[in-house]
Short mmCIF file of C-alpha atoms and ligand atoms in Angstrom, two decimals:
data_model
loop_
_atom_site.label_atom_id
_atom_site.label_comp_id
_atom_site.label_asym_id
_atom_site.label_seq_id
_atom_site.Cartn_x
_atom_site.Cartn_y
_atom_site.Cartn_z
CA MET K 1 0.00 0.00 0.00
CA GLU K 2 1.11 3.52 -0.72
CA LEU K 3 2.26 5.14 2.52
CA TYR K 4 0.18 8.30 2.04
CA LYS K 5 -2.97 6.21 2.54
CA LEU K 6 -2.03 5.26 6.09
CA GLY K 7 -3.72 6.53 9.21
CA ILE K 8 -1.83 7.22 12.44
CA LYS K 9 -2.25 3.75 13.93
CA ALA K 10 -1.03 1.87 10.86
CA ALA K 11 1.79 4.38 10.31
CA ARG K 12 2.98 3.94 13.90
CA GLU K 13 2.87 0.14 13.65
CA GLY K 14 4.90 0.16 10.44
CA LEU K 15 7.39 2.67 11.85
CA GLU K 16 7.78 0.58 14.99
CA LYS K 17 8.42 -2.61 13.03
CA GLY K 18 10.89 -0.80 10.80
CA ASP K 19 8.85 -1.41 7.64
CA PHE K 20 9.47 2.20 6.61
CA THR K 21 10.76 5.46 8.04
CA SER K 22 9.18 8.81 8.73
CA ALA K 23 11.12 10.30 5.79
CA GLU K 24 9.58 7.70 3.48
CA ILE K 25 6.09 8.70 4.61
CA VAL K 26 6.95 12.35 3.99
CA GLU K 27 8.28 11.50 0.50
CA SER K 28 5.12 9.55 -0.29
CA LEU K 29 2.93 12.44 0.88
CA TYR K 30 4.95 14.88 -1.19
CA LYS K 31 4.51 12.73 -4.29
CA ARG K 32 0.77 12.59 -3.64
CA TYR K 33 0.75 16.35 -3.02
CA ASN K 34 2.36 16.96 -6.43
CA GLU K 35 -0.12 14.66 -8.12
CA VAL K 36 -3.39 15.85 -6.62
CA ASN K 37 -2.92 19.20 -4.88
CA PRO K 38 -3.15 21.20 -8.12
CA GLU K 39 -6.70 19.86 -8.42
CA ILE K 40 -7.82 19.62 -4.76
CA GLY K 41 -5.95 22.61 -3.35
CA ALA K 42 -5.87 21.31 0.23
CA TYR K 43 -2.35 22.57 0.97
CA LEU K 44 -1.19 26.16 0.77
CA TYR K 45 2.38 25.14 1.46
CA PHE K 46 4.08 21.75 1.72
CA ASP K 47 7.41 22.31 3.40
CA ILE K 48 9.27 19.30 2.05
CA ASP K 49 12.74 20.37 3.20
CA HIS K 50 11.65 21.17 6.73
CA ALA K 51 9.49 18.03 6.98
CA LEU K 52 12.35 15.82 5.78
CA GLU K 53 14.74 17.45 8.20
CA LEU K 54 12.33 16.78 11.10
CA ALA K 55 11.64 13.24 9.84
CA LYS K 56 15.34 12.45 9.73
CA ALA K 57 15.80 13.76 13.25
CA SER K 58 12.88 11.62 14.51
CA PRO K 59 12.65 8.65 12.16
CA LYS K 60 9.54 7.25 13.89
CA ALA K 61 7.47 10.43 13.78
CA VAL K 62 4.17 10.68 11.93
CA PRO K 63 3.66 13.79 9.73
CA ILE K 64 0.56 15.93 10.36
CA ALA K 65 -0.97 18.67 8.16
CA ILE K 66 -1.55 21.94 10.03
CA LYS K 67 -4.37 24.44 9.56
CA ASP K 68 -2.87 27.74 8.51
CA LEU K 69 -3.76 29.59 11.70
CA ILE K 70 -1.43 27.58 13.97
CA ASN K 71 2.10 28.90 14.35
CA VAL K 72 5.03 26.68 13.38
CA LYS K 73 8.36 28.38 13.95
CA GLY K 74 9.91 29.77 10.78
CA GLN K 75 6.90 29.00 8.59
CA PRO K 76 4.28 31.32 7.11
CA CYS K 77 1.02 31.57 9.06
CA THR K 78 -1.40 33.42 6.81
CA CYS K 79 -4.82 32.43 8.18
CA ALA K 80 -5.62 32.38 4.43
CA SER K 81 -5.62 36.18 4.51
CA LYS K 82 -3.74 38.71 2.42
CA ILE K 83 -3.15 40.74 5.56
CA LEU K 84 -0.65 38.17 6.84
CA LYS K 85 1.30 37.91 3.61
CA GLY K 86 4.98 37.60 4.34
CA TYR K 87 4.55 36.92 8.06
CA LEU K 88 6.78 34.17 9.49
CA SER K 89 6.01 32.60 12.87
CA PRO K 90 8.66 33.38 15.48
CA TYR K 91 7.70 30.40 17.68
CA ASP K 92 5.84 27.08 17.83
CA ALA K 93 2.28 26.97 19.17
CA THR K 94 1.91 24.71 22.22
CA VAL K 95 -0.03 22.19 20.12
CA ILE K 96 2.97 21.98 17.79
CA SER K 97 5.46 21.43 20.65
CA ASN K 98 3.03 18.85 22.06
CA LEU K 99 2.93 17.08 18.70
CA LYS K 100 6.72 17.01 18.53
CA LYS K 101 6.96 15.61 22.07
CA ASN K 102 4.62 12.79 21.03
CA SER K 103 6.37 11.68 17.83
CA PHE K 104 4.46 13.79 15.35
CA ILE K 105 5.89 16.39 12.99
CA PRO K 106 4.23 19.17 10.98
CA CYS K 107 4.48 18.56 7.21
CA GLY K 108 2.62 21.43 5.62
CA ARG K 109 -0.04 24.08 5.93
CA VAL K 110 -3.59 23.61 4.77
CA ASN K 111 -6.18 26.05 3.48
CA MET K 112 -9.11 27.51 5.43
CA ASP K 113 -11.66 30.29 5.34
CA GLU K 114 -9.96 33.60 6.04
CA PHE K 115 -9.43 33.84 9.82
CA ALA K 116 -11.66 30.73 10.16
CA MET K 117 -14.78 32.68 9.21
CA GLY K 118 -16.91 30.58 6.93
CA SER K 119 -18.27 27.11 6.18
CA SER K 120 -16.94 26.32 2.71
CA THR K 121 -13.31 27.53 2.49
CA GLU K 122 -14.58 29.85 -0.28
CA ASN K 123 -13.53 32.76 1.95
CA SER K 124 -9.85 31.87 1.60
CA ALA K 125 -7.97 34.73 -0.03
CA LEU K 126 -5.28 32.29 -1.18
CA GLY K 127 -7.01 29.72 -3.35
CA VAL K 128 -9.77 27.21 -3.90
CA THR K 129 -10.03 23.90 -2.04
CA ARG K 130 -12.20 21.21 -3.61
CA ASN K 131 -14.02 18.33 -2.02
CA PRO K 132 -12.06 15.14 -2.83
CA TYR K 133 -15.38 13.22 -3.16
CA ASP K 134 -16.76 15.61 -5.79
CA LEU K 135 -14.54 18.31 -7.24
CA THR K 136 -17.53 20.50 -8.10
CA ARG K 137 -18.33 20.84 -4.41
CA VAL K 138 -16.84 22.60 -1.39
CA PRO K 139 -14.95 20.68 1.32
CA GLY K 140 -16.78 22.58 4.06
CA GLY K 141 -15.09 25.01 6.37
CA SER K 142 -13.45 26.67 7.90
CA SER K 143 -11.03 23.70 8.25
CA GLY K 144 -11.72 22.74 4.61
CA GLY K 145 -8.05 22.22 3.74
CA SER K 146 -7.59 19.87 6.71
CA ALA K 147 -10.70 17.87 5.75
CA ALA K 148 -9.79 17.69 2.06
CA ALA K 149 -6.24 16.60 2.94
CA VAL K 150 -7.50 13.80 5.22
CA GLY K 151 -10.41 12.76 2.98
CA GLY K 152 -8.23 12.93 -0.15
CA ASP K 153 -5.41 10.87 1.43
CA MET K 154 -3.01 13.78 1.18
CA CYS K 155 -1.98 13.48 4.82
CA ILE K 156 -1.98 10.91 7.61
CA ALA K 157 -4.06 13.24 9.82
CA ALA K 158 -4.55 16.97 10.28
CA LEU K 159 -5.17 19.64 12.88
CA GLY K 160 -8.21 21.84 12.47
CA SER K 161 -9.86 24.44 14.64
CA ASP K 162 -13.49 24.81 15.59
CA THR K 163 -15.24 27.94 16.81
CA GLY K 164 -18.79 27.10 15.75
CA GLY K 165 -18.38 23.90 13.74
CA SER K 166 -15.25 24.30 11.68
CA ILE K 167 -13.85 20.86 12.47
CA ARG K 168 -17.11 18.93 12.47
CA GLN K 169 -18.87 20.26 9.37
CA PRO K 170 -15.89 19.79 6.99
CA ALA K 171 -15.21 16.38 8.56
CA SER K 172 -18.80 15.44 7.71
CA PHE K 173 -18.40 16.74 4.13
CA CYS K 174 -15.13 14.85 3.51
CA ASN K 175 -15.73 11.54 5.32
CA CYS K 176 -13.34 12.19 8.22
CA VAL K 177 -13.51 11.87 11.96
CA GLY K 178 -13.27 15.23 13.72
CA ILE K 179 -13.20 16.14 17.41
CA LYS K 180 -14.07 19.52 18.85
CA PRO K 181 -12.61 19.25 22.34
CA SER K 182 -14.23 20.89 25.37
CA TYR K 183 -13.39 24.53 25.91
CA GLY K 184 -9.95 24.65 27.54
CA ARG K 185 -8.99 21.03 26.87
CA VAL K 186 -6.36 22.03 24.28
CA SER K 187 -4.01 25.03 24.53
CA ARG K 188 -4.50 27.93 22.13
CA TYR K 189 -1.10 29.50 22.75
CA GLY K 190 0.20 30.28 19.27
CA VAL K 191 -3.14 29.75 17.57
CA THR K 192 -4.49 32.88 15.88
CA ALA K 193 -7.60 33.91 17.79
CA PHE K 194 -11.00 34.29 16.13
CA ALA K 195 -13.49 34.17 19.05
CA SER K 196 -11.60 33.49 22.24
CA SER K 197 -14.51 32.15 24.28
CA LEU K 198 -15.20 29.51 21.63
CA ASP K 199 -12.03 28.55 19.69
CA GLN K 200 -10.59 25.06 20.11
CA VAL K 201 -7.98 23.08 18.16
CA GLY K 202 -8.71 19.43 17.47
CA PRO K 203 -7.82 16.36 15.41
CA MET K 204 -9.18 15.47 11.97
CA THR K 205 -8.40 11.87 11.14
CA LYS K 206 -9.21 8.73 9.15
CA SER K 207 -10.52 6.80 12.19
CA VAL K 208 -11.74 7.34 15.75
CA GLU K 209 -8.68 5.51 17.11
CA ASP K 210 -6.44 7.99 15.31
CA ALA K 211 -8.45 10.88 16.75
CA ALA K 212 -7.97 9.44 20.25
CA VAL K 213 -4.20 9.18 19.82
CA LEU K 214 -3.90 12.66 18.34
CA LEU K 215 -6.14 14.31 20.94
CA GLY K 216 -4.11 12.61 23.67
CA ALA K 217 -1.01 14.29 22.24
CA LEU K 218 -2.63 17.74 22.00
CA ALA K 219 -4.61 17.99 25.23
CA GLY K 220 -3.60 19.21 28.65
CA CYS K 221 -2.94 22.16 30.88
CA ASP K 222 -0.55 24.78 29.47
CA GLN K 223 1.14 27.50 31.49
CA MET K 224 0.90 29.73 28.43
CA ASP K 225 -2.90 29.51 28.13
CA GLY K 226 -4.83 30.46 31.27
CA THR K 227 -8.03 28.84 29.95
CA THR K 228 -6.58 25.30 30.22
CA PRO K 229 -7.34 23.82 33.65
CA GLU K 230 -5.31 21.13 35.36
CA VAL K 231 -7.63 18.28 34.43
CA PRO K 232 -5.64 15.08 33.84
CA VAL K 233 -5.62 13.72 30.29
CA PRO K 234 -6.74 10.08 30.25
CA ASP K 235 -5.19 7.54 27.90
CA TYR K 236 -7.93 8.01 25.30
CA ALA K 237 -6.66 5.27 23.00
CA LYS K 238 -6.73 2.74 25.84
CA LEU K 239 -10.33 3.67 26.74
CA LEU K 240 -11.40 2.63 23.24
CA GLU K 241 -10.47 -0.99 23.85
CA ARG K 242 -13.71 -1.39 25.80
CA ALA K 243 -15.87 0.67 23.42
CA SER K 244 -19.42 -0.65 23.15
CA MET K 245 -22.92 0.62 22.40
CA LYS K 246 -24.45 -1.67 25.04
CA GLY K 247 -26.37 0.32 27.62
CA VAL K 248 -25.34 3.73 26.22
CA LYS K 249 -28.14 6.24 26.71
CA ILE K 250 -28.36 8.36 23.59
CA GLY K 251 -30.30 11.61 23.84
CA VAL K 252 -32.42 12.51 20.83
CA ALA K 253 -33.45 16.16 20.80
CA LYS K 254 -36.35 17.18 18.58
CA GLU K 255 -34.74 20.59 18.11
CA TYR K 256 -32.15 18.88 15.92
CA PHE K 257 -34.56 16.88 13.77
CA ASP K 258 -37.70 19.00 13.20
CA VAL K 259 -35.78 21.63 11.32
CA THR K 260 -36.59 23.34 8.03
CA GLY K 261 -33.65 23.04 5.70
CA LEU K 262 -32.62 19.59 6.95
CA ASP K 263 -31.75 17.66 3.80
CA PRO K 264 -33.87 14.46 3.52
CA GLU K 265 -30.80 12.32 2.84
CA VAL K 266 -29.03 13.69 5.92
CA LYS K 267 -32.21 12.99 7.88
CA ARG K 268 -32.37 9.42 6.55
CA ILE K 269 -28.71 8.74 7.38
CA THR K 270 -29.08 10.19 10.89
CA ASP K 271 -32.27 8.19 11.54
CA GLU K 272 -30.50 5.04 10.35
CA ALA K 273 -27.57 5.85 12.63
CA LEU K 274 -29.96 6.01 15.60
CA LYS K 275 -31.48 2.69 14.58
CA LYS K 276 -28.07 1.01 14.28
CA CYS K 277 -27.12 2.25 17.75
CA GLU K 278 -30.37 0.92 19.18
CA GLU K 279 -29.83 -2.47 17.51
CA ALA K 280 -26.35 -2.58 19.03
CA GLY K 281 -27.78 -2.16 22.53
CA ALA K 282 -28.05 1.59 23.05
CA GLU K 283 -31.15 3.11 24.61
CA LEU K 284 -32.68 6.14 22.89
CA VAL K 285 -33.95 8.81 25.27
CA GLU K 286 -35.99 11.83 24.30
CA VAL K 287 -34.48 15.10 25.49
CA SER K 288 -35.18 18.74 24.81
CA LEU K 289 -32.86 21.71 24.44
CA PRO K 290 -35.43 24.49 24.21
CA HIS K 291 -33.02 27.40 23.77
CA THR K 292 -31.41 25.89 20.66
CA GLU K 293 -33.45 28.23 18.47
CA TYR K 294 -31.51 31.23 19.79
CA ALA K 295 -28.06 29.73 19.31
CA MET K 296 -27.41 31.16 15.83
CA ALA K 297 -28.38 34.67 16.92
CA VAL K 298 -26.26 34.43 20.06
CA TYR K 299 -23.25 33.08 18.14
CA TYR K 300 -23.45 35.82 15.52
CA ILE K 301 -23.24 38.43 18.27
CA ILE K 302 -20.57 36.86 20.48
CA ALA K 303 -18.23 35.53 17.78
CA PRO K 304 -18.05 38.79 15.77
CA ALA K 305 -17.73 40.84 18.98
CA GLU K 306 -14.68 38.83 20.03
CA ALA K 307 -13.34 38.76 16.47
CA SER K 308 -13.50 42.54 16.17
CA ALA K 309 -11.33 42.83 19.26
CA ASN K 310 -8.93 40.03 18.27
CA LEU K 311 -8.43 41.33 14.75
CA ALA K 312 -7.60 44.86 15.92
CA ARG K 313 -3.95 43.78 16.12
CA PHE K 314 -3.68 43.53 12.32
CA ASP K 315 -2.90 47.18 11.82
CA GLY K 316 -0.25 47.32 9.11
CA VAL K 317 2.42 47.94 11.73
CA ARG K 318 3.03 44.69 13.56
CA TYR K 319 2.17 41.86 11.15
CA GLY K 320 2.16 41.17 7.44
CA HIS K 321 0.65 43.53 4.91
CA ARG K 322 1.41 47.25 5.07
CA SER K 323 -0.30 49.58 2.62
CA SER K 324 2.02 51.49 0.32
CA GLU K 325 -0.63 54.19 -0.14
CA ALA K 326 -0.50 55.37 3.48
CA VAL K 327 0.42 58.98 4.17
CA ASP K 328 0.01 59.06 7.95
CA VAL K 329 -0.60 56.68 10.84
CA TYR K 330 -4.38 56.77 10.50
CA SER K 331 -4.32 55.96 6.80
CA LEU K 332 -1.70 53.27 7.45
CA TYR K 333 -4.23 51.48 9.69
CA THR K 334 -7.28 52.01 7.54
CA LYS K 335 -5.67 51.33 4.17
CA SER K 336 -3.74 48.28 5.35
CA ARG K 337 -6.93 46.81 6.81
CA ALA K 338 -9.09 47.77 3.82
CA GLU K 339 -6.60 46.15 1.44
CA GLY K 340 -5.73 43.18 3.64
CA PHE K 341 -9.05 41.82 4.91
CA GLY K 342 -11.60 40.05 2.70
CA PRO K 343 -15.33 40.84 2.63
CA GLU K 344 -16.50 38.25 5.21
CA VAL K 345 -13.87 39.34 7.73
CA LYS K 346 -14.89 42.97 7.25
CA ARG K 347 -18.55 42.02 7.72
CA ARG K 348 -17.72 40.32 11.03
CA ILE K 349 -15.62 43.27 12.25
CA ILE K 350 -18.45 45.68 11.45
CA ILE K 351 -21.06 43.50 13.22
CA GLY K 352 -18.70 43.03 16.17
CA THR K 353 -17.93 46.71 16.66
CA PHE K 354 -21.62 47.52 16.30
CA VAL K 355 -22.81 45.09 18.99
CA LEU K 356 -20.11 46.34 21.35
CA SER K 357 -20.65 50.03 20.73
CA SER K 358 -21.97 52.18 23.53
CA GLY K 359 -25.75 52.23 23.66
CA TYR K 360 -26.00 48.84 21.94
CA GLN K 361 -23.80 46.67 24.14
CA ASP K 362 -26.54 45.91 26.68
CA ALA K 363 -29.15 45.26 24.03
CA TYR K 364 -26.99 42.84 22.06
CA TYR K 365 -23.79 41.61 23.64
CA THR K 366 -24.88 41.41 27.30
CA GLN K 367 -28.20 39.90 26.28
CA ALA K 368 -26.41 37.29 24.15
CA LEU K 369 -24.22 36.30 27.10
CA LYS K 370 -27.34 35.69 29.21
CA VAL K 371 -28.97 33.53 26.55
CA ARG K 372 -25.69 31.65 26.17
CA THR K 373 -26.02 30.63 29.82
CA LEU K 374 -29.53 29.29 29.12
CA ILE K 375 -28.18 27.27 26.19
CA LYS K 376 -25.48 25.83 28.40
CA ARG K 377 -28.07 24.91 31.06
CA ASP K 378 -30.10 23.05 28.42
CA PHE K 379 -27.11 20.77 27.91
CA ASP K 380 -26.63 20.29 31.67
CA GLU K 381 -30.27 19.24 31.96
CA ALA K 382 -30.14 16.94 28.94
CA PHE K 383 -27.02 15.16 30.23
CA LYS K 384 -28.88 14.26 33.44
CA LYS K 385 -30.93 11.90 31.27
CA CYS K 386 -28.40 10.60 28.76
CA ASP K 387 -24.70 9.84 28.18
CA CYS K 388 -24.48 11.66 24.86
CA LEU K 389 -26.57 13.29 22.18
CA LEU K 390 -26.67 12.11 18.59
CA THR K 391 -27.56 14.76 16.01
CA PRO K 392 -26.98 15.48 12.35
CA CYS K 393 -23.62 17.18 11.94
CA ALA K 394 -24.60 19.64 9.22
CA PRO K 395 -28.04 20.16 7.67
CA THR K 396 -26.77 19.28 4.17
CA PRO K 397 -24.07 17.25 2.47
CA ALA K 398 -21.29 19.17 0.66
CA PHE K 399 -22.81 21.87 -1.51
CA LYS K 400 -21.58 23.29 -4.82
CA PHE K 401 -19.27 26.26 -5.17
CA LYS K 402 -21.20 29.56 -5.04
CA GLU K 403 -24.39 27.66 -4.13
CA LEU K 404 -24.81 29.53 -0.84
CA GLN K 405 -24.42 33.12 -1.98
CA ASP K 406 -26.16 34.86 0.84
CA PRO K 407 -24.16 35.03 4.12
CA LEU K 408 -27.19 34.07 6.23
CA THR K 409 -27.74 30.81 4.33
CA MET K 410 -24.08 30.01 4.77
CA TYR K 411 -24.32 30.73 8.52
CA LEU K 412 -27.24 28.29 8.78
CA ASN K 413 -24.97 25.42 7.77
CA ASP K 414 -23.63 25.50 11.34
CA LEU K 415 -27.05 25.18 12.93
CA PHE K 416 -26.25 21.87 14.63
CA THR K 417 -22.68 22.56 15.70
CA ILE K 418 -23.00 26.06 17.17
CA PRO K 419 -25.02 25.25 20.34
CA SER K 420 -22.42 22.80 21.69
CA SER K 421 -19.66 25.32 20.95
CA LEU K 422 -21.52 27.97 22.95
CA ALA K 423 -21.93 25.46 25.81
CA GLY K 424 -18.21 24.58 25.78
CA VAL K 425 -18.90 20.84 25.73
CA CYS K 426 -17.10 18.31 23.50
CA ALA K 427 -18.42 16.90 20.24
CA SER K 428 -17.36 14.63 17.41
CA ALA K 429 -18.17 14.15 13.76
CA VAL K 430 -18.14 10.51 12.65
CA PRO K 431 -18.77 9.23 9.09
CA ALA K 432 -22.24 7.65 8.90
CA GLY K 433 -22.92 6.89 5.26
CA PHE K 434 -23.37 8.31 1.77
CA THR K 435 -26.27 10.02 0.02
CA ASN K 436 -28.05 7.76 -2.44
CA ASN K 437 -28.00 9.83 -5.60
CA THR K 438 -24.99 12.08 -5.22
CA LYS K 439 -22.81 9.57 -3.30
CA LEU K 440 -21.58 12.25 -0.91
CA PRO K 441 -20.33 11.42 2.58
CA VAL K 442 -22.44 12.43 5.57
CA GLY K 443 -21.32 12.42 9.20
CA VAL K 444 -23.29 12.45 12.42
CA GLN K 445 -22.43 14.41 15.53
CA PHE K 446 -22.07 13.00 19.04
CA ILE K 447 -22.05 15.51 21.91
CA CYS K 448 -20.83 14.74 25.46
CA PRO K 449 -20.45 16.88 28.60
CA GLY K 450 -17.34 19.00 29.08
CA TYR K 451 -14.10 17.07 29.67
CA GLU K 452 -15.76 13.76 28.81
CA GLU K 453 -13.68 13.27 25.66
CA GLY K 454 -12.98 9.70 26.79
CA ARG K 455 -16.67 8.91 26.74
CA LEU K 456 -17.14 10.81 23.48
CA LEU K 457 -14.38 8.86 21.76
CA SER K 458 -15.60 5.49 23.10
CA ILE K 459 -19.15 6.09 21.86
CA SER K 460 -17.82 7.39 18.53
CA LYS K 461 -15.65 4.27 18.16
CA ALA K 462 -18.57 1.97 19.03
CA PHE K 463 -20.57 3.76 16.33
CA GLU K 464 -17.76 3.48 13.79
CA ASP K 465 -17.62 -0.26 14.47
CA ILE K 466 -21.32 -0.80 13.70
CA CYS K 467 -21.56 1.63 10.81
N1 LIG M 501 -18.83 28.76 10.10
C1 LIG M 501 -18.80 29.41 11.37
C2 LIG M 501 -18.36 30.83 11.19
O1 LIG M 501 -18.23 31.24 10.09
C3 LIG M 501 -17.87 28.68 12.29
C4 LIG M 501 -16.45 28.89 11.95
C5 LIG M 501 -15.51 28.19 12.85
O2 LIG M 501 -15.89 27.28 13.58
N2 LIG M 501 -14.27 28.63 12.83
O3 LIG M 501 -18.14 31.55 12.11
#
């Protein structure tokens, strides 16, 4: 078998036995990159020299593709934005040092929506990424490059980031496993911030076992990120050995099924997933999360508010692009930002500054924070009755380029992933089947309480086994 097809587990076994070396995997990935990246566009940058150098230094390390908002020392980190053109990272993000400590190495940088704002990767200022299952369709987003690289066998596994669904929705579109860890489970030091009360980095892989191994390497308390508590990291991979659906109480919330815009094929696949779980010994329990209907509105106040503050640092002085038209400090800021940011990023900054402006803050931002608490409480209540929730991951399978023209329709693609992000709990996307006519992959979402990634991974693995 070609080495680029391997997942983490198989790669590690082969490396251990001495069947091949890390450098050989990197070479194989590079060959694959040259063959298919011109068409798929998953990578923005494959650093063959650096990857080979790292592979030679640690001959048993597994290469990982990195979303272009995570800093790797000496490499570009563009966030798929023109404003960061020419910027080179001065240091490694904690997730990158954690990878290196656990026998993984970064091999290249993958495309995304600009500053992680979007659901199709069409907002990248640096190029198009296509869905490896149908080149006329989007890979999802914002971690579309990560998903296309995993789904298109252009990497062994990838890192993505998820603020409102950006790991799970593209994973669903490209037949990958994706984990959005609980808020604070994984350090964000060195990860470009979009919405700081929501952002999390997580694994995107070819199997649940791979996700468990990779999450184990990423997770844990970090001195450099005050939002990471000292909660021990279990041996996730070991927990999977006992994975079973028997006796698992699966919550089914009507708010995730009686929804206009839910594609009938996605509905069929999710219903079948529930049936398979039941046949394998799970118990289905009805639950209700009544504040779900407000989640989109709350997210599109909180996320832009935080983004407008986080993106203030891109001012033409400290990072990347600097306008050559500027005549004074003020025009240096405004022109650099006007030239550097794309339309979606500007839209978010304008919404964010509006909802935070004096006179409106109480009506929008403060109100949104209160409703966020109600959404979180819904999850607390639901988890008193069940071990996990099973929901559709995204309302549709991968859509065509330019199909969702209007920003609101695009935002609605994250309907099912946003509430759990607001609640800070953990969630997975696991492949569940293919649509009948279009043969597109569709994933389902499992949601577990905060810091129950072990449970989440076990249930996801049990599902993978029966699917
Ligand atoms: N699609 C959502 C947005 O545009 C979520 C993005 C994300 O999770 N990074 O904000």
